[in-house]
Short mmCIF file of C-alpha atoms in Angstrom, two decimals:
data_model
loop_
_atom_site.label_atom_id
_atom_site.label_comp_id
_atom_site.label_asym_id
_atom_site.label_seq_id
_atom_site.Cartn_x
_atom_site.Cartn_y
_atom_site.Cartn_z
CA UNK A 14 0.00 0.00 0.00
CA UNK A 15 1.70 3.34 -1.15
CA UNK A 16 1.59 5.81 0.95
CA UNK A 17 0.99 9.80 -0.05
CA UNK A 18 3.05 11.09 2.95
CA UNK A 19 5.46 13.84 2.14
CA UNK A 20 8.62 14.59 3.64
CA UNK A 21 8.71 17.76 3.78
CA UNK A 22 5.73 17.59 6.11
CA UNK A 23 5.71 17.88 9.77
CA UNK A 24 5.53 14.49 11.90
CA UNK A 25 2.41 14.85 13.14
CA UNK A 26 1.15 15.36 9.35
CA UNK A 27 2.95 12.55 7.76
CA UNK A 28 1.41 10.20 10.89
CA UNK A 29 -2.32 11.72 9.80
CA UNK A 30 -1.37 11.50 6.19
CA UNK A 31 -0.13 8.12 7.06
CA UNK A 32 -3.75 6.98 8.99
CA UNK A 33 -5.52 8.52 6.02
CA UNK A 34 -3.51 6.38 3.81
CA UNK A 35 -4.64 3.44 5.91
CA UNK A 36 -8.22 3.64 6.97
CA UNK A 37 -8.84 5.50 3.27
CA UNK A 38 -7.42 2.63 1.16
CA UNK A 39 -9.05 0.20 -1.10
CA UNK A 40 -7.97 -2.26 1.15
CA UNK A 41 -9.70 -1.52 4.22
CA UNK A 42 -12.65 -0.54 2.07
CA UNK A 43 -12.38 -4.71 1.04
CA UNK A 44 -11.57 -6.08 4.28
CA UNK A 45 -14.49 -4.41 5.79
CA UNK A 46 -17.20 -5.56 3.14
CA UNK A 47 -15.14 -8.98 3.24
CA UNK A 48 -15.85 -9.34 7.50
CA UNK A 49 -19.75 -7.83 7.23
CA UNK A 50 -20.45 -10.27 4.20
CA UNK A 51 -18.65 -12.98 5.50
CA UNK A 52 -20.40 -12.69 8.97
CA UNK A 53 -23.87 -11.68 7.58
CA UNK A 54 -23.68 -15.40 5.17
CA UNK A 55 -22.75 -17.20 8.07
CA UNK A 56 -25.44 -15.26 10.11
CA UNK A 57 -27.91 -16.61 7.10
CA UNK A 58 -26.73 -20.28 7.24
CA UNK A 59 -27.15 -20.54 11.09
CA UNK A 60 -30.83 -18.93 10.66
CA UNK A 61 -31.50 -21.66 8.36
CA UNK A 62 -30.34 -24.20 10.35
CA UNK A 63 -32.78 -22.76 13.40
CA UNK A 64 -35.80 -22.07 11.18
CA UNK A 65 -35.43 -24.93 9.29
CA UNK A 66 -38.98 -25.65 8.81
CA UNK A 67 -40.28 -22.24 7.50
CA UNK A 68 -36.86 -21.86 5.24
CA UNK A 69 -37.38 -25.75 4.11
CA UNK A 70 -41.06 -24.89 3.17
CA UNK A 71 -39.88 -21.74 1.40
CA UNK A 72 -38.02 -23.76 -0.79
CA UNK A 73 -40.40 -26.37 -1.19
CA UNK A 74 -43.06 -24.29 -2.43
CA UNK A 75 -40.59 -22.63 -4.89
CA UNK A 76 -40.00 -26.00 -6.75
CA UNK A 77 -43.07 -27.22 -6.24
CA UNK A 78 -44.46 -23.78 -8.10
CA UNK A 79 -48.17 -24.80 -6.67
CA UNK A 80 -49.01 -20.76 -5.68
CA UNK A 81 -47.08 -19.38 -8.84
CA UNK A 82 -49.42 -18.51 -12.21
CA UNK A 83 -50.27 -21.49 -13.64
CA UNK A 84 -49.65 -22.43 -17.64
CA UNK A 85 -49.02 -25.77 -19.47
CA UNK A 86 -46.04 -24.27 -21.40
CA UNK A 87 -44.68 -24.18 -17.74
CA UNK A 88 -45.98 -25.96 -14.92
CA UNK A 89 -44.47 -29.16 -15.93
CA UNK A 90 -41.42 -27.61 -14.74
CA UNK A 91 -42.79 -27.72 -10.88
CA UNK A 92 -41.03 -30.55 -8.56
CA UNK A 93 -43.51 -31.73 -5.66
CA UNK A 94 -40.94 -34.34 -4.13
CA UNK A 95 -40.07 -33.44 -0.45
CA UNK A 96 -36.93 -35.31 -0.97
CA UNK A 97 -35.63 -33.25 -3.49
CA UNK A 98 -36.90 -29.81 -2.16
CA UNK A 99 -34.72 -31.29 1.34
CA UNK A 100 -31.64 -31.64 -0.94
CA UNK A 101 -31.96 -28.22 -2.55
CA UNK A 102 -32.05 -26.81 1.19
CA UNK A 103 -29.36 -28.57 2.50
CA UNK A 104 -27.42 -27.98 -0.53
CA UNK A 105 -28.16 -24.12 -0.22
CA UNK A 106 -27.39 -23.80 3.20
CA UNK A 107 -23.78 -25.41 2.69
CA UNK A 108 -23.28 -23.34 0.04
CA UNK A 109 -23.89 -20.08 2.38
CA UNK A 110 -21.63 -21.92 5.08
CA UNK A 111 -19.21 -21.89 2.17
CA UNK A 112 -19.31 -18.65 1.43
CA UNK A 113 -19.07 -17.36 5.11
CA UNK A 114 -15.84 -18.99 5.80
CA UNK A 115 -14.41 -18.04 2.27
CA UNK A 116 -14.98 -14.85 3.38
CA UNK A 117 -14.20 -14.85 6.80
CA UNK A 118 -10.95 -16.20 5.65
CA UNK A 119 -10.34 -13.52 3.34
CA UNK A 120 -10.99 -11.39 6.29
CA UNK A 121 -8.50 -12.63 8.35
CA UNK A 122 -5.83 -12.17 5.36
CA UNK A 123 -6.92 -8.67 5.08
CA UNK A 124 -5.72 -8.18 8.58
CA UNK A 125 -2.38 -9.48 7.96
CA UNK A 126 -1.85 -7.51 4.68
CA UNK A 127 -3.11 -4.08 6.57
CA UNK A 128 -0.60 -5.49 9.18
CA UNK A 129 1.99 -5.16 6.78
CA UNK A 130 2.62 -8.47 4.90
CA UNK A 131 2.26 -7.63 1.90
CA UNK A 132 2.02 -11.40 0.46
CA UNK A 133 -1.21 -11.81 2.73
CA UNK A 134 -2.78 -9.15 0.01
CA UNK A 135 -2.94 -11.25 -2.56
CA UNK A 136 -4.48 -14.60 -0.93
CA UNK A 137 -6.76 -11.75 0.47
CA UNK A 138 -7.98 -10.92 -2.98
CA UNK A 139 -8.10 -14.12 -4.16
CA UNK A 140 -10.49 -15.53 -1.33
CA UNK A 141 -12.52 -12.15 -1.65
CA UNK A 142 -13.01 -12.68 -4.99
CA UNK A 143 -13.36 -16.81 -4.35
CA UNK A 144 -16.59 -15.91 -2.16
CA UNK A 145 -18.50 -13.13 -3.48
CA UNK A 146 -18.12 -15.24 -6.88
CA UNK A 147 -19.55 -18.21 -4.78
CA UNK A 148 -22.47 -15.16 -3.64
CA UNK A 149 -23.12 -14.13 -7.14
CA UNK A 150 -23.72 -18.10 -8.38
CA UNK A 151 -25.82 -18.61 -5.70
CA UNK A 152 -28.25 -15.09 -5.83
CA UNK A 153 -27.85 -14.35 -9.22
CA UNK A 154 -27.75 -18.21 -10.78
CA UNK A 155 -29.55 -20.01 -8.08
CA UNK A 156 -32.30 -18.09 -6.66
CA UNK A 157 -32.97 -15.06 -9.60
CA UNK A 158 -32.35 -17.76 -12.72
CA UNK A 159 -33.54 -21.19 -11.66
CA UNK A 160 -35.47 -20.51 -8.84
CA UNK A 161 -36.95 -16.99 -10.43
CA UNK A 162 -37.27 -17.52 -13.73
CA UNK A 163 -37.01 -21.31 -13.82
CA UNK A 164 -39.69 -22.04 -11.02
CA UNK A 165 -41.01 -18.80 -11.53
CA UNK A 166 -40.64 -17.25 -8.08
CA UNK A 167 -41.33 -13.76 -8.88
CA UNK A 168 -45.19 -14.98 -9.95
CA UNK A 169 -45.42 -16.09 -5.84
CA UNK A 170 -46.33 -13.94 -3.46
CA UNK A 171 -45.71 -16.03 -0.39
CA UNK A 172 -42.25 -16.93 -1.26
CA UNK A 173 -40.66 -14.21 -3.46
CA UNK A 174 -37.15 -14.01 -2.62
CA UNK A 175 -36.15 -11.81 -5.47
CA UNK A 176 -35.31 -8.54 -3.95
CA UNK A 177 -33.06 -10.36 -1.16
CA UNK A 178 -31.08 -12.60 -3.95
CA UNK A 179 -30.38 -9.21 -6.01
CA UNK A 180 -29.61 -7.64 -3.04
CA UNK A 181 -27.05 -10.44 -2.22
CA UNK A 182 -25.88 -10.23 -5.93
CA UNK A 183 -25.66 -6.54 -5.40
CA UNK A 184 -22.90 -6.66 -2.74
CA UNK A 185 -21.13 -9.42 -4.05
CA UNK A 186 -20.80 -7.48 -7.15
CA UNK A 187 -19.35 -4.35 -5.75
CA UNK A 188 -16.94 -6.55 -3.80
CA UNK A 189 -15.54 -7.85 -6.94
CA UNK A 190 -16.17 -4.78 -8.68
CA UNK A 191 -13.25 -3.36 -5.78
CA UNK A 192 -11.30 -6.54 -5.43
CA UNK A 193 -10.63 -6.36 -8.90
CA UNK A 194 -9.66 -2.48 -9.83
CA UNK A 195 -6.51 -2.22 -11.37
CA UNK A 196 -4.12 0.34 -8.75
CA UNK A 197 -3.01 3.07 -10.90
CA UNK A 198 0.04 1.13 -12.96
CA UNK A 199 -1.06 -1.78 -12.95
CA UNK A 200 -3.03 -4.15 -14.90
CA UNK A 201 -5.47 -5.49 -12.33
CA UNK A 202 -4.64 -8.71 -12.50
CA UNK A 203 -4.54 -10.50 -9.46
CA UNK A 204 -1.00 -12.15 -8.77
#
């Protein structure tokens, strides 16, 4: 992290320069949205492991698209089997357990590269950019493509999770929209 001190400057203005340099850089910017997402996914997962009926059901009467508008071009695409509407939950709430401790990780390698070790920086990126990717499959693929579109979720009142998966896709993509700007010089590429 370069800093903008200048020597010429008295000490107590290089040491604010020097703050400014830290708590104002990209990287603190990342590791902060890197700890509140990571925390807020795993705060998600535990939820639906402690509602697991109503989140279950949720998902159950997504698939099974019984209180969605009905059409024979597309209710063949409905899936009434318990079993499989269990599997889709589990396999969704792994997936945001996944994602938590990608990103918690990532957290934890910010702190070291604010700390000063520089190597930590780029693991740092790399696991930032590892789970919000993971986020935007999940919001944007799983629950606004299949589950939206797919199983139409936006026709069902009940159940509509919409505006929370593109609000999850949202912050995921301005984490990698940050993880990923070039510094000036350089070619954004993440080494």
């Amino acid at each position: 992290m370069p800093t903008t001190t200048d020597a010429s400057a008295s000490p107590k203005a290089q040491r604010w320069n020097g703050f400014l340099d830290l708590v104002g850089s990209r990287h603190l910017a990342v590791a902060v949205l890197a700890t509140i997402t990571g925390f807020y996914y795993l705060l998600v997962a535990i939820t639906n492991c402690t509602d697991t009926e109503t989140n279950r059901r949720g998902v159950a009467a997504v698939l099974s698209m019984e209180q969605t508008i009905h059409s024979a071009a597309t209710d063949w695409r409905g899936i009434g089997n318990e079993t499989v509407a269990l599997i889709a939950y589990i396999l969704i709430v792994g997936w945001e357990f996944l994602i938590a401790f990608v990103l918690l990780a990532a957290a934890i390698a910010w702190l070291r590269a604010l700390r000063g070790r520089s190597a930590a920086a780029g693991t740092a990126a790399k696991l930032s950019s590892l789970g919000w990717t993971m986020a935007v499959l999940l919001f944007a693929g799983g629950f606004l493509t299949i589950g939206g579109e797919w199983f139409r979720m936006w026709a069902n009142d009940d159940v509509n999770a919409s505006s929370a998966a593109l609000q999850n896709f949202l912050i995921a993509a301005v984490g990698l929209i940050l993880v990923h700007l070039p510094r000036s010089g350089e070619s954004g590429r993440i080494e």
